[in-house]
Structures are given as structure tokens and as C-alpha cells.
Amino acid sequence: MDSKPKIFTLYLSTQTPTGSLYAPVGDTTNKAIMTWDINWSALYGGVAFSGAERFARVKFQLSSLSQNAIYTWAANSGVLAIQGLGNQYSNSQNGLTLGTIYPIDTPVAVATAAVMTGDTLQTGGVFMNLPYSYAPITVLMLDRTGVLMPNMLDYQLILQFEME
């Protein structure tokens, strides 16, 4: 019997209007730390999970609006971590680290523009426990020292949850 993975995709944007499904909640002024209230049961489409099915691999793709400066990889790279997702090895302060984010220079609007990006959709992802019911997640953009990145602008984030 061929077992196909179950894949659930969540799209988050810091620009989603208040009152919309999956709009950011709380203080939205610091884009390096943003919270969303997620109805996980609705995301899963009413599929019930038990036992080993409560585990998945999470992958992400991040794209931000352009910055008005050239950022260097060494000075402005970091990680994307999420509080509210976890496994037995993640810490609660910085959440579950999903992967590296870094600036890329791109000719958007002005010659000195740069965007932040990160993409693990083509990787194996990070093993995690699936949340359920209503539960918030907080997305953190951390620099190489583990503190919130300064000057983050609006971004779009795709989270993909894959269960085998």
C-alpha cells in the first residue's frame, strides 16, 4: 500500500488586515517578533490525528519587502524561529529554529534595496509536534547572537507541515 504524506500549508503575512483570518495579533510594530492566533483544527480540515500522527516536519519560505540599504550576509544573517511549535529538543525562549534567513540584493525600487529571504521547502524540514485547537505562534527573526533583528520590514511566510 502506497502511503502518501499529508501536507498542510499555512500562509502568514504581516500585512494581513486586522479581523482577517490569520491576521497578526498584539503589537505589530516590531516585525522581528510577530504573533498569530491559529485555528489548527481548521487548518487540518477536520482530520483527526493520534499517536505517531501528531508529529510532522515543518518547512518554511520567507520573503520580505525591500530594505533601503545593502545588507551584508555576515552582519545581517540569522535564523527564523517559532515559539508555539516545538519538539523535545527545542527551548521555550527562542522557540523551534527552522532555518537560516539572510539578505539578498535585488533591484527593487532603488538600486540599494535588499530583501530578507529564507527557504527550506526543498529540505527534510524540522521534526516537531503538531499543535491542535486554537494556539498562538510567535515568529522570531533572530540575528547571529540570538537577539531580535533590527529594522525588519513586512514579510510573507509560508509554513508547510508534512506528515508521512
JSON list of C-alpha atoms in Angstrom, two decimals:
[
{"chain": "A", "resi": 1, "resn": "MET", "atom": "CA", "xyz": [0.00, 0.00, 0.00]},
{"chain": "A", "resi": 2, "resn": "ASP", "atom": "CA", "xyz": [1.42, 3.34, -1.08]},
{"chain": "A", "resi": 3, "resn": "SER", "atom": "CA", "xyz": [1.47, 5.84, 1.79]},
{"chain": "A", "resi": 4, "resn": "LYS", "atom": "CA", "xyz": [1.33, 9.44, 0.66]},
{"chain": "A", "resi": 5, "resn": "PRO", "atom": "CA", "xyz": [2.32, 12.25, 3.02]},
{"chain": "A", "resi": 6, "resn": "LYS", "atom": "CA", "xyz": [-0.30, 14.65, 4.36]},
{"chain": "A", "resi": 7, "resn": "ILE", "atom": "CA", "xyz": [0.78, 18.23, 3.68]},
{"chain": "A", "resi": 8, "resn": "PHE", "atom": "CA", "xyz": [-0.79, 21.29, 5.29]},
{"chain": "A", "resi": 9, "resn": "THR", "atom": "CA", "xyz": [0.28, 24.79, 4.26]},
{"chain": "A", "resi": 10, "resn": "LEU", "atom": "CA", "xyz": [-0.12, 27.97, 6.28]},
{"chain": "A", "resi": 11, "resn": "TYR", "atom": "CA", "xyz": [0.41, 31.40, 4.70]},
{"chain": "A", "resi": 12, "resn": "LEU", "atom": "CA", "xyz": [1.13, 34.28, 7.08]},
{"chain": "A", "resi": 13, "resn": "SER", "atom": "CA", "xyz": [1.67, 37.92, 6.20]},
{"chain": "A", "resi": 14, "resn": "THR", "atom": "CA", "xyz": [2.44, 40.86, 8.43]},
{"chain": "A", "resi": 15, "resn": "GLN", "atom": "CA", "xyz": [0.22, 42.89, 6.08]},
{"chain": "A", "resi": 16, "resn": "THR", "atom": "CA", "xyz": [-2.97, 40.86, 6.56]},
{"chain": "A", "resi": 17, "resn": "PRO", "atom": "CA", "xyz": [-5.67, 43.33, 7.73]},
{"chain": "A", "resi": 18, "resn": "THR", "atom": "CA", "xyz": [-6.90, 43.14, 11.33]},
{"chain": "A", "resi": 19, "resn": "GLY", "atom": "CA", "xyz": [-10.03, 40.99, 11.61]},
{"chain": "A", "resi": 20, "resn": "SER", "atom": "CA", "xyz": [-9.00, 38.71, 8.74]},
{"chain": "A", "resi": 21, "resn": "LEU", "atom": "CA", "xyz": [-8.31, 35.02, 9.21]},
{"chain": "A", "resi": 22, "resn": "TYR", "atom": "CA", "xyz": [-4.68, 34.62, 10.28]},
{"chain": "A", "resi": 23, "resn": "ALA", "atom": "CA", "xyz": [-4.08, 38.34, 10.81]},
{"chain": "A", "resi": 24, "resn": "PRO", "atom": "CA", "xyz": [-1.26, 39.21, 13.22]},
{"chain": "A", "resi": 25, "resn": "VAL", "atom": "CA", "xyz": [-2.38, 39.94, 16.79]},
{"chain": "A", "resi": 26, "resn": "GLY", "atom": "CA", "xyz": [-0.98, 42.10, 19.56]},
{"chain": "A", "resi": 27, "resn": "ASP", "atom": "CA", "xyz": [1.83, 44.58, 18.98]},
{"chain": "A", "resi": 28, "resn": "THR", "atom": "CA", "xyz": [2.67, 44.62, 15.26]},
{"chain": "A", "resi": 29, "resn": "THR", "atom": "CA", "xyz": [5.23, 47.43, 15.31]},
{"chain": "A", "resi": 30, "resn": "ASN", "atom": "CA", "xyz": [8.30, 45.19, 15.67]},
{"chain": "A", "resi": 31, "resn": "LYS", "atom": "CA", "xyz": [8.27, 42.86, 12.66]},
{"chain": "A", "resi": 32, "resn": "ALA", "atom": "CA", "xyz": [11.08, 40.74, 14.16]},
{"chain": "A", "resi": 33, "resn": "ILE", "atom": "CA", "xyz": [8.57, 39.32, 16.69]},
{"chain": "A", "resi": 34, "resn": "MET", "atom": "CA", "xyz": [5.03, 38.76, 15.41]},
{"chain": "A", "resi": 35, "resn": "THR", "atom": "CA", "xyz": [2.20, 36.64, 16.83]},
{"chain": "A", "resi": 36, "resn": "TRP", "atom": "CA", "xyz": [-0.70, 34.93, 15.08]},
{"chain": "A", "resi": 37, "resn": "ASP", "atom": "CA", "xyz": [-3.63, 33.04, 16.66]},
{"chain": "A", "resi": 38, "resn": "ILE", "atom": "CA", "xyz": [-4.07, 29.89, 14.61]},
{"chain": "A", "resi": 39, "resn": "ASN", "atom": "CA", "xyz": [-7.07, 27.59, 14.45]},
{"chain": "A", "resi": 40, "resn": "TRP", "atom": "CA", "xyz": [-5.07, 24.42, 13.87]},
{"chain": "A", "resi": 41, "resn": "SER", "atom": "CA", "xyz": [-8.16, 22.21, 13.62]},
{"chain": "A", "resi": 42, "resn": "ALA", "atom": "CA", "xyz": [-9.44, 24.31, 10.71]},
{"chain": "A", "resi": 43, "resn": "LEU", "atom": "CA", "xyz": [-6.01, 24.22, 9.05]},
{"chain": "A", "resi": 44, "resn": "TYR", "atom": "CA", "xyz": [-6.03, 20.41, 9.17]},
{"chain": "A", "resi": 45, "resn": "GLY", "atom": "CA", "xyz": [-9.51, 20.37, 7.64]},
{"chain": "A", "resi": 46, "resn": "GLY", "atom": "CA", "xyz": [-11.04, 18.37, 10.45]},
{"chain": "A", "resi": 47, "resn": "VAL", "atom": "CA", "xyz": [-8.55, 15.50, 10.04]},
{"chain": "A", "resi": 48, "resn": "ALA", "atom": "CA", "xyz": [-8.08, 13.90, 13.45]},
{"chain": "A", "resi": 49, "resn": "PHE", "atom": "CA", "xyz": [-4.60, 12.76, 14.50]},
{"chain": "A", "resi": 50, "resn": "SER", "atom": "CA", "xyz": [-3.46, 10.40, 17.19]},
{"chain": "A", "resi": 51, "resn": "GLY", "atom": "CA", "xyz": [-0.24, 8.77, 18.35]},
{"chain": "A", "resi": 52, "resn": "ALA", "atom": "CA", "xyz": [2.59, 8.92, 15.81]},
{"chain": "A", "resi": 53, "resn": "GLU", "atom": "CA", "xyz": [0.47, 11.10, 13.51]},
{"chain": "A", "resi": 54, "resn": "ARG", "atom": "CA", "xyz": [0.89, 14.01, 15.94]},
{"chain": "A", "resi": 55, "resn": "PHE", "atom": "CA", "xyz": [4.41, 14.50, 14.53]},
{"chain": "A", "resi": 56, "resn": "ALA", "atom": "CA", "xyz": [5.40, 16.33, 11.36]},
{"chain": "A", "resi": 57, "resn": "ARG", "atom": "CA", "xyz": [8.26, 18.04, 9.65]},
{"chain": "A", "resi": 58, "resn": "VAL", "atom": "CA", "xyz": [7.89, 21.78, 9.21]},
{"chain": "A", "resi": 59, "resn": "LYS", "atom": "CA", "xyz": [9.48, 23.74, 6.37]},
{"chain": "A", "resi": 60, "resn": "PHE", "atom": "CA", "xyz": [9.33, 27.44, 5.57]},
{"chain": "A", "resi": 61, "resn": "GLN", "atom": "CA", "xyz": [9.77, 30.06, 2.88]},
{"chain": "A", "resi": 62, "resn": "LEU", "atom": "CA", "xyz": [10.25, 33.72, 3.83]},
{"chain": "A", "resi": 63, "resn": "SER", "atom": "CA", "xyz": [10.25, 36.80, 1.63]},
{"chain": "A", "resi": 64, "resn": "SER", "atom": "CA", "xyz": [10.30, 40.35, 2.94]},
{"chain": "A", "resi": 65, "resn": "LEU", "atom": "CA", "xyz": [9.75, 43.74, 1.42]},
{"chain": "A", "resi": 66, "resn": "SER", "atom": "CA", "xyz": [12.84, 45.55, 0.25]},
{"chain": "A", "resi": 67, "resn": "GLN", "atom": "CA", "xyz": [15.06, 47.46, 2.62]},
{"chain": "A", "resi": 68, "resn": "ASN", "atom": "CA", "xyz": [16.58, 50.77, 1.60]},
{"chain": "A", "resi": 69, "resn": "ALA", "atom": "CA", "xyz": [20.10, 49.63, 2.33]},
{"chain": "A", "resi": 70, "resn": "ILE", "atom": "CA", "xyz": [22.54, 46.97, 1.25]},
{"chain": "A", "resi": 71, "resn": "TYR", "atom": "CA", "xyz": [22.71, 44.35, 3.95]},
{"chain": "A", "resi": 72, "resn": "THR", "atom": "CA", "xyz": [25.64, 42.01, 4.18]},
{"chain": "A", "resi": 73, "resn": "TRP", "atom": "CA", "xyz": [25.30, 38.32, 4.89]},
{"chain": "A", "resi": 74, "resn": "ALA", "atom": "CA", "xyz": [27.85, 38.46, 7.71]},
{"chain": "A", "resi": 75, "resn": "ALA", "atom": "CA", "xyz": [26.19, 41.36, 9.53]},
{"chain": "A", "resi": 76, "resn": "ASN", "atom": "CA", "xyz": [22.52, 40.65, 8.86]},
{"chain": "A", "resi": 77, "resn": "SER", "atom": "CA", "xyz": [22.04, 36.89, 8.62]},
{"chain": "A", "resi": 78, "resn": "GLY", "atom": "CA", "xyz": [20.25, 34.97, 11.32]},
{"chain": "A", "resi": 79, "resn": "VAL", "atom": "CA", "xyz": [17.55, 32.38, 11.92]},
{"chain": "A", "resi": 80, "resn": "LEU", "atom": "CA", "xyz": [13.79, 32.09, 11.81]},
{"chain": "A", "resi": 81, "resn": "ALA", "atom": "CA", "xyz": [12.41, 30.51, 14.98]},
{"chain": "A", "resi": 82, "resn": "ILE", "atom": "CA", "xyz": [8.84, 29.94, 16.12]},
{"chain": "A", "resi": 83, "resn": "GLN", "atom": "CA", "xyz": [7.51, 29.88, 19.67]},
{"chain": "A", "resi": 84, "resn": "GLY", "atom": "CA", "xyz": [4.44, 27.67, 19.91]},
{"chain": "A", "resi": 85, "resn": "LEU", "atom": "CA", "xyz": [5.91, 24.93, 17.73]},
{"chain": "A", "resi": 86, "resn": "GLY", "atom": "CA", "xyz": [8.28, 22.53, 19.35]},
{"chain": "A", "resi": 87, "resn": "ASN", "atom": "CA", "xyz": [9.76, 19.15, 19.94]},
{"chain": "A", "resi": 88, "resn": "GLN", "atom": "CA", "xyz": [11.52, 17.58, 22.89]},
{"chain": "A", "resi": 89, "resn": "TYR", "atom": "CA", "xyz": [14.79, 19.32, 21.96]},
{"chain": "A", "resi": 90, "resn": "SER", "atom": "CA", "xyz": [13.62, 22.91, 21.37]},
{"chain": "A", "resi": 91, "resn": "ASN", "atom": "CA", "xyz": [13.86, 25.58, 24.04]},
{"chain": "A", "resi": 92, "resn": "SER", "atom": "CA", "xyz": [10.91, 27.70, 25.04]},
{"chain": "A", "resi": 93, "resn": "GLN", "atom": "CA", "xyz": [12.73, 31.05, 24.98]},
{"chain": "A", "resi": 94, "resn": "ASN", "atom": "CA", "xyz": [13.79, 31.06, 21.32]},
{"chain": "A", "resi": 95, "resn": "GLY", "atom": "CA", "xyz": [11.27, 28.51, 20.10]},
{"chain": "A", "resi": 96, "resn": "LEU", "atom": "CA", "xyz": [11.89, 25.93, 17.38]},
{"chain": "A", "resi": 97, "resn": "THR", "atom": "CA", "xyz": [14.61, 27.07, 14.97]},
{"chain": "A", "resi": 98, "resn": "LEU", "atom": "CA", "xyz": [13.52, 26.36, 11.39]},
{"chain": "A", "resi": 99, "resn": "GLY", "atom": "CA", "xyz": [16.50, 27.60, 9.39]},
{"chain": "A", "resi": 100, "resn": "THR", "atom": "CA", "xyz": [18.68, 30.44, 8.20]},
{"chain": "A", "resi": 101, "resn": "ILE", "atom": "CA", "xyz": [17.42, 33.78, 6.92]},
{"chain": "A", "resi": 102, "resn": "TYR", "atom": "CA", "xyz": [19.69, 36.19, 5.10]},
{"chain": "A", "resi": 103, "resn": "PRO", "atom": "CA", "xyz": [19.64, 39.32, 2.93]},
{"chain": "A", "resi": 104, "resn": "ILE", "atom": "CA", "xyz": [19.88, 39.28, -0.85]},
{"chain": "A", "resi": 105, "resn": "ASP", "atom": "CA", "xyz": [20.48, 42.29, -3.01]},
{"chain": "A", "resi": 106, "resn": "THR", "atom": "CA", "xyz": [17.76, 42.80, -5.55]},
{"chain": "A", "resi": 107, "resn": "PRO", "atom": "CA", "xyz": [16.96, 45.61, -7.98]},
{"chain": "A", "resi": 108, "resn": "VAL", "atom": "CA", "xyz": [13.61, 46.53, -6.41]},
{"chain": "A", "resi": 109, "resn": "ALA", "atom": "CA", "xyz": [12.55, 50.20, -6.44]},
{"chain": "A", "resi": 110, "resn": "VAL", "atom": "CA", "xyz": [16.03, 51.56, -5.80]},
{"chain": "A", "resi": 111, "resn": "ALA", "atom": "CA", "xyz": [19.50, 50.29, -6.62]},
{"chain": "A", "resi": 112, "resn": "THR", "atom": "CA", "xyz": [20.37, 49.92, -2.94]},
{"chain": "A", "resi": 113, "resn": "ALA", "atom": "CA", "xyz": [17.38, 47.75, -1.98]},
{"chain": "A", "resi": 114, "resn": "ALA", "atom": "CA", "xyz": [17.73, 44.38, -0.27]},
{"chain": "A", "resi": 115, "resn": "VAL", "atom": "CA", "xyz": [15.24, 41.75, 0.88]},
{"chain": "A", "resi": 116, "resn": "MET", "atom": "CA", "xyz": [15.43, 39.12, 3.60]},
{"chain": "A", "resi": 117, "resn": "THR", "atom": "CA", "xyz": [14.82, 35.59, 2.46]},
{"chain": "A", "resi": 118, "resn": "GLY", "atom": "CA", "xyz": [14.96, 32.01, 3.67]},
{"chain": "A", "resi": 119, "resn": "ASP", "atom": "CA", "xyz": [13.72, 28.76, 2.20]},
{"chain": "A", "resi": 120, "resn": "THR", "atom": "CA", "xyz": [13.72, 25.19, 3.48]},
{"chain": "A", "resi": 121, "resn": "LEU", "atom": "CA", "xyz": [10.86, 23.84, 1.32]},
{"chain": "A", "resi": 122, "resn": "GLN", "atom": "CA", "xyz": [13.26, 21.56, -0.56]},
{"chain": "A", "resi": 123, "resn": "THR", "atom": "CA", "xyz": [14.84, 20.14, 2.61]},
{"chain": "A", "resi": 124, "resn": "GLY", "atom": "CA", "xyz": [13.75, 17.45, 5.04]},
{"chain": "A", "resi": 125, "resn": "GLY", "atom": "CA", "xyz": [12.42, 20.10, 7.43]},
{"chain": "A", "resi": 126, "resn": "VAL", "atom": "CA", "xyz": [12.49, 20.16, 11.22]},
{"chain": "A", "resi": 127, "resn": "PHE", "atom": "CA", "xyz": [10.76, 17.44, 13.24]},
{"chain": "A", "resi": 128, "resn": "MET", "atom": "CA", "xyz": [8.01, 18.80, 15.52]},
{"chain": "A", "resi": 129, "resn": "ASN", "atom": "CA", "xyz": [4.86, 18.05, 17.47]},
{"chain": "A", "resi": 130, "resn": "LEU", "atom": "CA", "xyz": [1.70, 19.26, 15.76]},
{"chain": "A", "resi": 131, "resn": "PRO", "atom": "CA", "xyz": [-0.27, 21.93, 17.63]},
{"chain": "A", "resi": 132, "resn": "TYR", "atom": "CA", "xyz": [-4.03, 21.50, 17.94]},
{"chain": "A", "resi": 133, "resn": "SER", "atom": "CA", "xyz": [-7.19, 23.52, 18.62]},
{"chain": "A", "resi": 134, "resn": "TYR", "atom": "CA", "xyz": [-6.57, 27.28, 18.91]},
{"chain": "A", "resi": 135, "resn": "ALA", "atom": "CA", "xyz": [-2.96, 28.07, 19.76]},
{"chain": "A", "resi": 136, "resn": "PRO", "atom": "CA", "xyz": [-0.81, 31.11, 19.04]},
{"chain": "A", "resi": 137, "resn": "ILE", "atom": "CA", "xyz": [2.57, 31.04, 17.36]},
{"chain": "A", "resi": 138, "resn": "THR", "atom": "CA", "xyz": [5.16, 33.79, 17.56]},
{"chain": "A", "resi": 139, "resn": "VAL", "atom": "CA", "xyz": [7.61, 34.16, 14.68]},
{"chain": "A", "resi": 140, "resn": "LEU", "atom": "CA", "xyz": [11.06, 35.39, 15.70]},
{"chain": "A", "resi": 141, "resn": "MET", "atom": "CA", "xyz": [13.75, 36.79, 13.41]},
{"chain": "A", "resi": 142, "resn": "LEU", "atom": "CA", "xyz": [16.95, 36.36, 15.42]},
{"chain": "A", "resi": 143, "resn": "ASP", "atom": "CA", "xyz": [20.40, 37.59, 14.49]},
{"chain": "A", "resi": 144, "resn": "ARG", "atom": "CA", "xyz": [23.56, 35.52, 14.89]},
{"chain": "A", "resi": 145, "resn": "THR", "atom": "CA", "xyz": [23.79, 36.45, 18.60]},
{"chain": "A", "resi": 146, "resn": "GLY", "atom": "CA", "xyz": [20.24, 35.28, 19.32]},
{"chain": "A", "resi": 147, "resn": "VAL", "atom": "CA", "xyz": [18.60, 38.70, 19.72]},
{"chain": "A", "resi": 148, "resn": "LEU", "atom": "CA", "xyz": [15.79, 40.15, 17.61]},
{"chain": "A", "resi": 149, "resn": "MET", "atom": "CA", "xyz": [16.91, 41.57, 14.27]},
{"chain": "A", "resi": 150, "resn": "PRO", "atom": "CA", "xyz": [16.62, 45.34, 13.97]},
{"chain": "A", "resi": 151, "resn": "ASN", "atom": "CA", "xyz": [14.76, 47.10, 11.16]},
{"chain": "A", "resi": 152, "resn": "MET", "atom": "CA", "xyz": [12.70, 44.16, 9.88]},
{"chain": "A", "resi": 153, "resn": "LEU", "atom": "CA", "xyz": [10.00, 45.16, 7.42]},
{"chain": "A", "resi": 154, "resn": "ASP", "atom": "CA", "xyz": [6.76, 43.43, 6.42]},
{"chain": "A", "resi": 155, "resn": "TYR", "atom": "CA", "xyz": [7.13, 39.87, 5.20]},
{"chain": "A", "resi": 156, "resn": "GLN", "atom": "CA", "xyz": [5.27, 36.87, 3.87]},
{"chain": "A", "resi": 157, "resn": "LEU", "atom": "CA", "xyz": [5.87, 33.45, 5.41]},
{"chain": "A", "resi": 158, "resn": "ILE", "atom": "CA", "xyz": [4.80, 30.05, 4.14]},
{"chain": "A", "resi": 159, "resn": "LEU", "atom": "CA", "xyz": [4.87, 27.22, 6.69]},
{"chain": "A", "resi": 160, "resn": "GLN", "atom": "CA", "xyz": [4.46, 23.72, 5.32]},
{"chain": "A", "resi": 161, "resn": "PHE", "atom": "CA", "xyz": [3.69, 20.82, 7.67]},
{"chain": "A", "resi": 162, "resn": "GLU", "atom": "CA", "xyz": [4.38, 17.37, 6.23]},
{"chain": "A", "resi": 163, "resn": "MET", "atom": "CA", "xyz": [3.37, 14.10, 7.87]},
{"chain": "A", "resi": 164, "resn": "GLU", "atom": "CA", "xyz": [4.32, 10.71, 6.49]}
]
